[in-house]
Amino acid sequence: MNYDRILIRYGEISTKGRNRNKFVEKLKKSIQRAISDFPNAKVQGQRERMYIVLNGDNGDEIIERIRGIFGIQSFSPAIKTSKDLEEMKSAALQLFREVYTEGKSFKITARRADKTYQLDTNELNQEFGAHLLKNVPDLKVDVKNPDIDLRVEVRPEATYLSCENIQGAGGLPIGSSGKAMLMLSGGIDSPVAGYLAMKRGLEVEAVHFFSPPFTSERSKQKVIELAEKLAKANGGYFTLHIVPFTATQQAIQKQIPENYTMTTTRRMMLNITDKLRVRHEGLAIVTGESLGQVASQTLESMYAINAVTSTPILRPLVMMDKTDIIKIAREIDTHDISIQPYEDCCTVFVPASPKTKPKREKVEYYESFFDFEHLIQEAVDKTETIRISPKEKAELEELF
């Protein structure tokens, strides 16, 4: 299509009052980062609308980049014209012909943001509708369910014309709600939890626990692929921390009664994640827990595990059914990666009969006979950080 800009509409951002400009600025930065390798495109952020001025860059490629960015309710490829009526009608006809095929219906949706303009909304609808009907044979009007909705927006500085309304990801711009650490396993739940947390405006960095030789390099690669999927909601950028957990897990197996090893394992993971949160200036921890789904996710288990920290633990999935979680995993394209049969450290040492109602006092008593602190600190200090970006991914793909 021969358009020169992309018009971006806000969703929930529009409900913000005095703080709206802060949300707009966060969204602008997310978009700028997502299209940073397009040399000519420029982002213009305003209180009511945002525009990406293409300046000759490939609009279709940019659309794919911004499709998953949170904070965008919808967007449209658009043309900017002057407010001269004849120029507007000529541009509208050209734009319409590029998307029209025989038999499609249409309507005009005019909006007069410039109240000083000589024609009101109804008059604009009539002018543009008549012009299209006169110049496009066999064209049909359908004001309720049209195939093509030609939008005419007359603003103080110019007029904007568009024919497509593409649904955005919604939510709030990433970073507008603070920063948190996501405990990312290789399963179905935690990537969905990370996605939903990001949709509420959280900047998320993931923490994955890796226990070689009990877990393979392929299981690590699986988690990197999940992180790459989450990166799509952040313009292709994401940070993943890989924690070496072998020594800590082996100590747990030796020192803790078998039916309590799962509880202690989760407590150590949460403790390490919390220390990484402090190091990377996060304010909360996100998990993929769903109440009652497995032994470690009973209310009693959550209580015993949570006791290691006072940091807020956010559980976006806590009241969701597994079928609902799987549905979202399919929608965000993480499901098929998550079900790949590669073990993670949560599955290789599963006890035969884990405690579903562990006592906090008991697990603290069992842990008191061994100094886990030095292993925890060693795991934090040896954590590997992987920073995913469009450039790094492109370079990796070139190697293969």
Protein backbone atom coordinates (compact mmCIF):
# COMPACT_ATOMS: atom_id res chain seq x y z
CA MET A 1 0.00 0.00 0.00
CA ASN A 2 1.21 3.50 -0.80
CA TYR A 3 1.14 4.98 2.69
CA ASP A 4 3.66 7.27 4.34
CA ARG A 5 3.06 6.72 8.04
CA ILE A 6 1.52 4.40 10.62
CA LEU A 7 -1.09 5.88 12.93
CA ILE A 8 -1.06 4.32 16.42
CA ARG A 9 -4.05 4.45 18.74
CA TYR A 10 -3.85 4.11 22.51
CA GLY A 11 -6.01 1.82 24.57
CA GLU A 12 -5.79 1.86 28.35
CA ILE A 13 -3.30 4.73 28.14
CA SER A 14 -6.24 6.93 27.15
CA THR A 15 -7.79 6.44 30.61
CA LYS A 16 -4.76 7.96 32.33
CA GLY A 17 -5.06 11.53 33.50
CA ARG A 18 -2.12 13.69 34.46
CA ASN A 19 0.26 10.73 34.10
CA ARG A 20 -0.70 9.99 30.50
CA ASN A 21 2.40 11.64 29.05
CA LYS A 22 4.63 9.29 31.07
CA PHE A 23 2.88 6.25 29.55
CA VAL A 24 3.05 7.79 26.07
CA GLU A 25 6.78 8.33 26.49
CA LYS A 26 7.30 4.69 27.58
CA LEU A 27 5.40 3.48 24.53
CA LYS A 28 7.38 5.79 22.27
CA LYS A 29 10.66 4.38 23.61
CA SER A 30 9.43 0.79 23.11
CA ILE A 31 8.57 1.50 19.49
CA GLN A 32 11.81 3.38 18.86
CA ARG A 33 13.81 0.46 20.18
CA ALA A 34 11.80 -2.04 18.12
CA ILE A 35 12.49 -0.19 14.86
CA SER A 36 15.96 1.12 15.70
CA ASP A 37 17.49 -0.62 12.66
CA PHE A 38 15.22 1.29 10.26
CA PRO A 39 17.37 4.38 9.56
CA ASN A 40 14.71 6.77 8.30
CA ALA A 41 11.55 6.01 10.28
CA LYS A 42 10.74 8.49 13.03
CA VAL A 43 8.30 8.16 15.95
CA GLN A 44 6.19 11.18 16.83
CA GLY A 45 4.41 10.81 20.17
CA GLN A 46 1.47 13.03 21.05
CA ARG A 47 -1.07 12.96 23.86
CA GLU A 48 -3.92 11.70 21.65
CA ARG A 49 -2.09 9.78 18.91
CA MET A 50 1.30 8.47 17.91
CA TYR A 51 2.71 8.26 14.39
CA ILE A 52 5.59 6.41 12.79
CA VAL A 53 6.68 8.52 9.83
CA LEU A 54 8.22 6.05 7.39
CA ASN A 55 10.38 8.39 5.29
CA GLY A 56 10.79 5.63 2.70
CA ASP A 57 11.39 2.68 5.08
CA ASN A 58 9.48 -0.57 4.62
CA GLY A 59 6.12 -0.11 6.34
CA ASP A 60 5.12 -3.79 6.15
CA GLU A 61 8.26 -4.85 8.04
CA ILE A 62 7.72 -2.15 10.66
CA ILE A 63 4.12 -3.30 11.14
CA GLU A 64 5.38 -6.79 11.99
CA ARG A 65 7.82 -5.31 14.52
CA ILE A 66 5.18 -3.30 16.39
CA ARG A 67 2.32 -5.81 16.22
CA GLY A 68 3.16 -7.38 19.59
CA ILE A 69 4.21 -4.24 21.50
CA PHE A 70 2.09 -3.62 24.59
CA GLY A 71 0.34 -0.27 24.91
CA ILE A 72 -0.94 -0.21 21.31
CA GLN A 73 -4.68 -0.77 21.04
CA SER A 74 -4.76 -0.62 17.23
CA PHE A 75 -2.86 0.94 14.35
CA SER A 76 -3.43 1.84 10.71
CA PRO A 77 -1.25 2.48 7.68
CA ALA A 78 -2.14 6.08 6.81
CA ILE A 79 -1.61 8.97 4.41
CA LYS A 80 -1.13 12.56 5.52
CA THR A 81 -2.60 15.31 3.35
CA SER A 82 -3.38 18.99 3.64
CA LYS A 83 -6.91 20.03 4.62
CA ASP A 84 -7.75 21.03 1.07
CA LEU A 85 -10.92 19.07 0.27
CA GLU A 86 -10.00 18.17 -3.30
CA GLU A 87 -6.54 16.94 -2.28
CA MET A 88 -8.12 14.90 0.51
CA LYS A 89 -10.63 13.27 -1.83
CA SER A 90 -7.98 12.47 -4.43
CA ALA A 91 -5.72 10.83 -1.81
CA ALA A 92 -8.67 8.92 -0.37
CA LEU A 93 -9.58 7.49 -3.78
CA GLN A 94 -5.98 6.42 -4.44
CA LEU A 95 -5.74 4.74 -1.03
CA PHE A 96 -9.13 3.07 -1.41
CA ARG A 97 -8.31 1.60 -4.83
CA GLU A 98 -5.26 -0.16 -3.40
CA VAL A 99 -7.34 -2.22 -0.96
CA TYR A 100 -10.60 -2.52 -2.89
CA THR A 101 -11.61 -5.61 -4.83
CA GLU A 102 -14.87 -6.10 -6.70
CA GLY A 103 -17.88 -6.82 -4.53
CA LYS A 104 -16.54 -5.31 -1.30
CA SER A 105 -18.66 -2.86 0.68
CA PHE A 106 -17.50 0.29 2.41
CA LYS A 107 -18.35 3.13 4.72
CA ILE A 108 -16.76 6.45 5.64
CA THR A 109 -15.86 7.23 9.24
CA ALA A 110 -14.98 10.90 9.53
CA ARG A 111 -13.66 12.57 12.66
CA ARG A 112 -13.25 16.34 12.90
CA ALA A 113 -10.73 17.00 15.65
CA ASP A 114 -10.30 20.49 14.19
CA LYS A 115 -13.65 22.05 15.09
CA THR A 116 -12.87 25.11 12.95
CA TYR A 117 -12.92 23.09 9.74
CA GLN A 118 -15.67 24.22 7.36
CA LEU A 119 -17.36 20.81 7.02
CA ASP A 120 -18.81 18.89 9.96
CA THR A 121 -18.62 15.10 10.37
CA ASN A 122 -21.80 14.33 8.44
CA GLU A 123 -20.78 16.58 5.57
CA LEU A 124 -17.35 14.93 5.40
CA ASN A 125 -18.99 11.49 5.30
CA GLN A 126 -21.22 12.63 2.44
CA GLU A 127 -18.41 14.26 0.44
CA PHE A 128 -16.08 11.27 0.59
CA GLY A 129 -18.84 8.70 0.14
CA ALA A 130 -20.15 10.42 -2.97
CA HIS A 131 -16.64 10.76 -4.40
CA LEU A 132 -15.93 7.03 -4.03
CA LEU A 133 -19.33 5.97 -5.39
CA LYS A 134 -18.80 8.20 -8.42
CA ASN A 135 -15.33 6.85 -9.21
CA VAL A 136 -15.52 3.16 -8.23
CA PRO A 137 -18.00 1.05 -10.25
CA ASP A 138 -20.49 -1.27 -8.49
CA LEU A 139 -19.43 -0.07 -5.04
CA LYS A 140 -21.81 -0.89 -2.18
CA VAL A 141 -22.41 0.97 1.08
CA ASP A 142 -22.68 -0.96 4.35
CA VAL A 143 -22.57 1.26 7.44
CA LYS A 144 -22.94 -1.61 9.93
CA ASN A 145 -20.47 -4.24 8.74
CA PRO A 146 -18.36 -2.90 5.87
CA ASP A 147 -15.45 -4.71 4.27
CA ILE A 148 -13.52 -1.42 4.09
CA ASP A 149 -13.83 1.45 6.56
CA LEU A 150 -12.21 4.57 5.13
CA ARG A 151 -11.29 6.76 8.08
CA VAL A 152 -10.88 10.49 7.58
CA GLU A 153 -9.41 12.34 10.55
CA VAL A 154 -9.19 16.11 10.21
CA ARG A 155 -6.79 17.47 12.79
CA PRO A 156 -5.49 21.03 13.30
CA GLU A 157 -2.18 20.34 11.55
CA ALA A 158 -3.34 18.04 8.70
CA THR A 159 -5.74 15.31 7.57
CA TYR A 160 -5.00 11.59 7.99
CA LEU A 161 -6.57 8.89 5.82
CA SER A 162 -6.56 5.15 6.49
CA CYS A 163 -8.44 2.04 5.33
CA GLU A 164 -7.08 -0.70 7.61
CA ASN A 165 -7.51 -1.06 11.35
CA ILE A 166 -5.01 -3.61 12.69
CA GLN A 167 -5.50 -4.90 16.23
CA GLY A 168 -2.60 -4.25 18.59
CA ALA A 169 -1.50 -6.16 21.69
CA GLY A 170 -3.29 -3.84 24.15
CA GLY A 171 -2.12 -3.58 27.74
CA LEU A 172 0.33 -1.02 29.11
CA PRO A 173 3.78 -0.06 27.77
CA ILE A 174 6.55 -2.21 29.18
CA GLY A 175 8.36 -0.46 32.02
CA SER A 176 5.41 1.73 32.98
CA SER A 177 4.65 -0.51 36.00
CA GLY A 178 8.21 -1.13 37.19
CA LYS A 179 10.57 -4.08 36.91
CA ALA A 180 10.33 -7.71 38.08
CA MET A 181 12.18 -11.01 37.78
CA LEU A 182 10.37 -13.94 36.12
CA MET A 183 11.16 -17.48 37.30
CA LEU A 184 11.21 -19.10 33.85
CA SER A 185 11.19 -22.89 33.63
CA GLY A 186 10.91 -24.89 30.45
CA GLY A 187 7.23 -25.62 31.01
CA ILE A 188 4.00 -24.18 29.67
CA ASP A 189 3.02 -21.94 32.59
CA SER A 190 5.90 -19.57 33.30
CA PRO A 191 6.22 -18.08 29.77
CA VAL A 192 2.49 -17.31 29.87
CA ALA A 193 2.92 -15.68 33.29
CA GLY A 194 5.79 -13.59 31.93
CA TYR A 195 3.72 -12.51 28.94
CA LEU A 196 0.77 -11.44 31.11
CA ALA A 197 3.09 -9.58 33.50
CA MET A 198 4.62 -7.70 30.58
CA LYS A 199 1.14 -6.86 29.30
CA ARG A 200 0.48 -5.04 32.57
CA GLY A 201 3.50 -2.83 31.97
CA LEU A 202 6.20 -4.73 33.85
CA GLU A 203 9.73 -4.79 32.53
CA VAL A 204 10.67 -8.45 33.00
CA GLU A 205 14.02 -10.21 33.26
CA ALA A 206 13.91 -14.01 33.41
CA VAL A 207 15.76 -16.35 35.77
CA HIS A 208 16.27 -20.00 34.78
CA PHE A 209 17.90 -22.70 36.92
CA PHE A 210 20.28 -25.01 35.07
CA SER A 211 21.74 -28.21 36.57
CA PRO A 212 24.29 -29.88 34.28
CA PRO A 213 24.93 -32.75 33.74
CA PHE A 214 21.43 -33.62 34.95
CA THR A 215 19.96 -31.10 32.52
CA SER A 216 21.27 -30.89 28.97
CA GLU A 217 22.38 -28.00 26.77
CA ARG A 218 19.27 -28.67 24.70
CA SER A 219 17.08 -27.88 27.70
CA LYS A 220 18.96 -24.61 28.09
CA GLN A 221 18.43 -23.80 24.41
CA LYS A 222 14.73 -24.50 24.86
CA VAL A 223 14.52 -21.78 27.50
CA ILE A 224 16.44 -19.35 25.29
CA GLU A 225 13.85 -19.99 22.56
CA LEU A 226 11.06 -19.25 25.04
CA ALA A 227 12.81 -16.01 26.00
CA GLU A 228 13.02 -15.07 22.30
CA LYS A 229 9.24 -15.47 22.05
CA LEU A 230 8.74 -13.16 25.04
CA ALA A 231 11.14 -10.70 23.46
CA LYS A 232 8.64 -10.12 20.64
CA ALA A 233 6.48 -8.14 23.08
CA ASN A 234 9.47 -5.93 23.86
CA GLY A 235 10.64 -5.03 20.37
CA GLY A 236 12.91 -8.08 20.20
CA TYR A 237 14.82 -7.38 23.42
CA PHE A 238 14.93 -9.56 26.53
CA THR A 239 17.33 -10.46 29.35
CA LEU A 240 17.72 -14.03 30.59
CA HIS A 241 19.79 -15.07 33.63
CA ILE A 242 20.97 -18.72 33.71
CA VAL A 243 21.70 -19.84 37.28
CA PRO A 244 24.06 -22.83 37.87
CA PHE A 245 22.07 -24.91 40.34
CA THR A 246 23.79 -28.32 40.38
CA ALA A 247 25.73 -27.93 43.64
CA THR A 248 22.70 -26.57 45.50
CA GLN A 249 20.44 -29.38 44.27
CA GLN A 250 22.96 -32.06 45.19
CA ALA A 251 23.27 -30.61 48.69
CA ILE A 252 19.49 -30.61 49.07
CA GLN A 253 19.31 -34.30 48.07
CA LYS A 254 21.92 -35.19 50.71
CA GLN A 255 20.76 -33.00 53.60
CA ILE A 256 16.95 -32.80 53.42
CA PRO A 257 14.44 -35.65 53.97
CA GLU A 258 13.15 -36.83 50.61
CA ASN A 259 9.55 -35.73 50.99
CA TYR A 260 10.72 -32.17 51.80
CA THR A 261 13.36 -31.82 49.03
CA MET A 262 10.88 -30.24 46.64
CA THR A 263 9.91 -27.58 49.18
CA THR A 264 13.53 -26.73 49.96
CA THR A 265 14.41 -26.67 46.26
CA ARG A 266 11.72 -24.08 45.60
CA ARG A 267 12.82 -22.05 48.63
CA MET A 268 16.42 -21.97 47.38
CA MET A 269 15.28 -20.96 43.90
CA LEU A 270 13.18 -18.15 45.31
CA ASN A 271 16.04 -17.03 47.55
CA ILE A 272 18.46 -16.88 44.61
CA THR A 273 15.93 -15.09 42.40
CA ASP A 274 15.39 -12.53 45.13
CA LYS A 275 19.12 -11.81 45.35
CA LEU A 276 19.24 -11.37 41.56
CA ARG A 277 16.23 -9.05 41.85
CA VAL A 278 18.18 -6.84 44.25
CA ARG A 279 21.24 -6.91 42.01
CA HIS A 280 19.22 -5.89 38.94
CA GLU A 281 16.98 -3.40 40.77
CA GLY A 282 13.66 -5.23 40.42
CA LEU A 283 10.70 -4.72 42.73
CA ALA A 284 8.88 -8.06 42.51
CA ILE A 285 9.13 -11.70 41.41
CA VAL A 286 6.77 -13.29 38.87
CA THR A 287 6.01 -17.02 38.88
CA GLY A 288 3.85 -19.34 36.79
CA GLU A 289 2.17 -20.95 39.78
CA SER A 290 -1.49 -21.96 39.54
CA LEU A 291 -3.21 -22.88 42.78
CA GLY A 292 -3.42 -26.62 43.36
CA GLN A 293 -1.90 -27.60 40.02
CA VAL A 294 1.04 -29.56 41.48
CA ALA A 295 2.33 -30.43 44.94
CA SER A 296 4.48 -27.29 45.22
CA GLN A 297 1.47 -25.08 44.40
CA THR A 298 -0.86 -25.93 47.25
CA LEU A 299 -1.58 -23.04 49.58
CA GLU A 300 0.47 -24.72 52.32
CA SER A 301 3.45 -25.13 49.96
CA MET A 302 3.24 -21.53 48.81
CA TYR A 303 3.21 -20.38 52.42
CA ALA A 304 6.27 -22.44 53.35
CA ILE A 305 8.19 -21.43 50.20
CA ASN A 306 7.31 -17.73 50.38
CA ALA A 307 8.72 -17.46 53.89
CA VAL A 308 12.26 -16.91 52.53
CA THR A 309 11.41 -13.41 51.29
CA SER A 310 9.18 -10.41 51.91
CA THR A 311 9.39 -9.41 48.23
CA PRO A 312 6.00 -9.29 46.44
CA ILE A 313 5.37 -12.52 44.51
CA LEU A 314 3.12 -11.95 41.49
CA ARG A 315 1.20 -14.97 40.18
CA PRO A 316 -0.76 -14.01 37.03
CA LEU A 317 -2.02 -17.60 36.60
CA VAL A 318 -2.91 -18.40 40.18
CA MET A 319 -6.67 -18.85 39.57
CA MET A 320 -6.53 -20.04 35.94
CA ASP A 321 -7.40 -23.50 34.63
CA LYS A 322 -4.70 -25.40 32.76
CA THR A 323 -6.80 -25.35 29.59
CA ASP A 324 -6.93 -21.53 29.73
CA ILE A 325 -3.17 -21.35 30.22
CA ILE A 326 -2.56 -23.68 27.27
CA LYS A 327 -4.83 -21.55 25.10
CA ILE A 328 -2.73 -18.44 25.79
CA ALA A 329 0.50 -20.42 25.28
CA ARG A 330 -0.71 -21.36 21.81
CA GLU A 331 -1.67 -17.76 21.06
CA ILE A 332 1.78 -16.43 21.99
CA ASP A 333 3.54 -19.32 20.22
CA THR A 334 5.33 -20.76 23.25
CA HIS A 335 3.31 -23.98 23.60
CA ASP A 336 5.17 -26.14 21.07
CA ILE A 337 8.52 -25.12 22.53
CA SER A 338 7.38 -25.79 26.10
CA ILE A 339 6.25 -29.35 25.36
CA GLN A 340 9.58 -30.40 23.87
CA PRO A 341 10.75 -33.41 25.94
CA TYR A 342 13.85 -31.91 27.51
CA GLU A 343 14.22 -32.16 31.27
CA ASP A 344 14.72 -29.22 33.60
CA CYS A 345 16.02 -29.08 37.14
CA CYS A 346 12.47 -29.14 38.54
CA THR A 347 11.83 -32.61 37.10
CA VAL A 348 15.13 -34.49 37.43
CA PHE A 349 15.02 -34.78 41.24
CA VAL A 350 11.29 -35.12 41.86
CA PRO A 351 10.69 -37.15 45.06
CA ALA A 352 8.37 -40.16 44.93
CA SER A 353 5.97 -38.65 47.50
CA PRO A 354 6.49 -34.89 47.86
CA LYS A 355 4.80 -33.12 50.76
CA THR A 356 1.65 -31.38 49.58
CA LYS A 357 1.13 -29.70 52.96
CA PRO A 358 4.65 -28.96 54.20
CA LYS A 359 5.16 -27.26 57.54
CA ARG A 360 7.25 -24.13 57.48
CA GLU A 361 8.74 -24.93 60.88
CA LYS A 362 9.83 -28.38 59.72
CA VAL A 363 11.47 -27.29 56.51
CA GLU A 364 13.34 -24.52 58.36
CA TYR A 365 14.46 -27.09 60.95
CA TYR A 366 15.80 -29.48 58.28
CA GLU A 367 17.64 -26.66 56.50
CA SER A 368 19.25 -25.44 59.73
CA PHE A 369 21.68 -28.38 59.76
CA PHE A 370 23.46 -27.20 56.61
CA ASP A 371 24.81 -23.82 55.55
CA PHE A 372 23.11 -23.26 52.20
CA GLU A 373 24.04 -19.57 52.12
CA HIS A 374 27.45 -20.02 50.54
CA LEU A 375 25.96 -22.18 47.76
CA ILE A 376 23.24 -19.59 47.16
CA GLN A 377 25.77 -16.78 46.89
CA GLU A 378 28.03 -18.85 44.63
CA ALA A 379 25.07 -19.53 42.30
CA VAL A 380 24.26 -15.81 42.17
CA ASP A 381 27.87 -14.85 41.46
CA LYS A 382 28.26 -17.44 38.66
CA THR A 383 24.97 -16.62 36.95
CA GLU A 384 25.29 -16.25 33.17
CA THR A 385 23.38 -13.35 31.61
CA ILE A 386 22.13 -13.62 28.03
CA ARG A 387 20.84 -10.48 26.34
CA ILE A 388 18.55 -11.15 23.42
CA SER A 389 18.25 -8.50 20.71
CA PRO A 390 17.24 -8.42 17.02
CA LYS A 391 20.87 -7.84 15.99
CA GLU A 392 22.26 -10.75 18.02
CA LYS A 393 19.54 -13.09 16.75
CA ALA A 394 20.22 -12.10 13.14
CA GLU A 395 23.96 -12.74 13.59
CA LEU A 396 23.26 -16.15 15.15
CA GLU A 397 20.95 -17.12 12.28
CA GLU A 398 23.66 -16.17 9.77
CA LEU A 399 26.04 -18.66 11.38
CA PHE A 400 23.65 -21.50 10.61
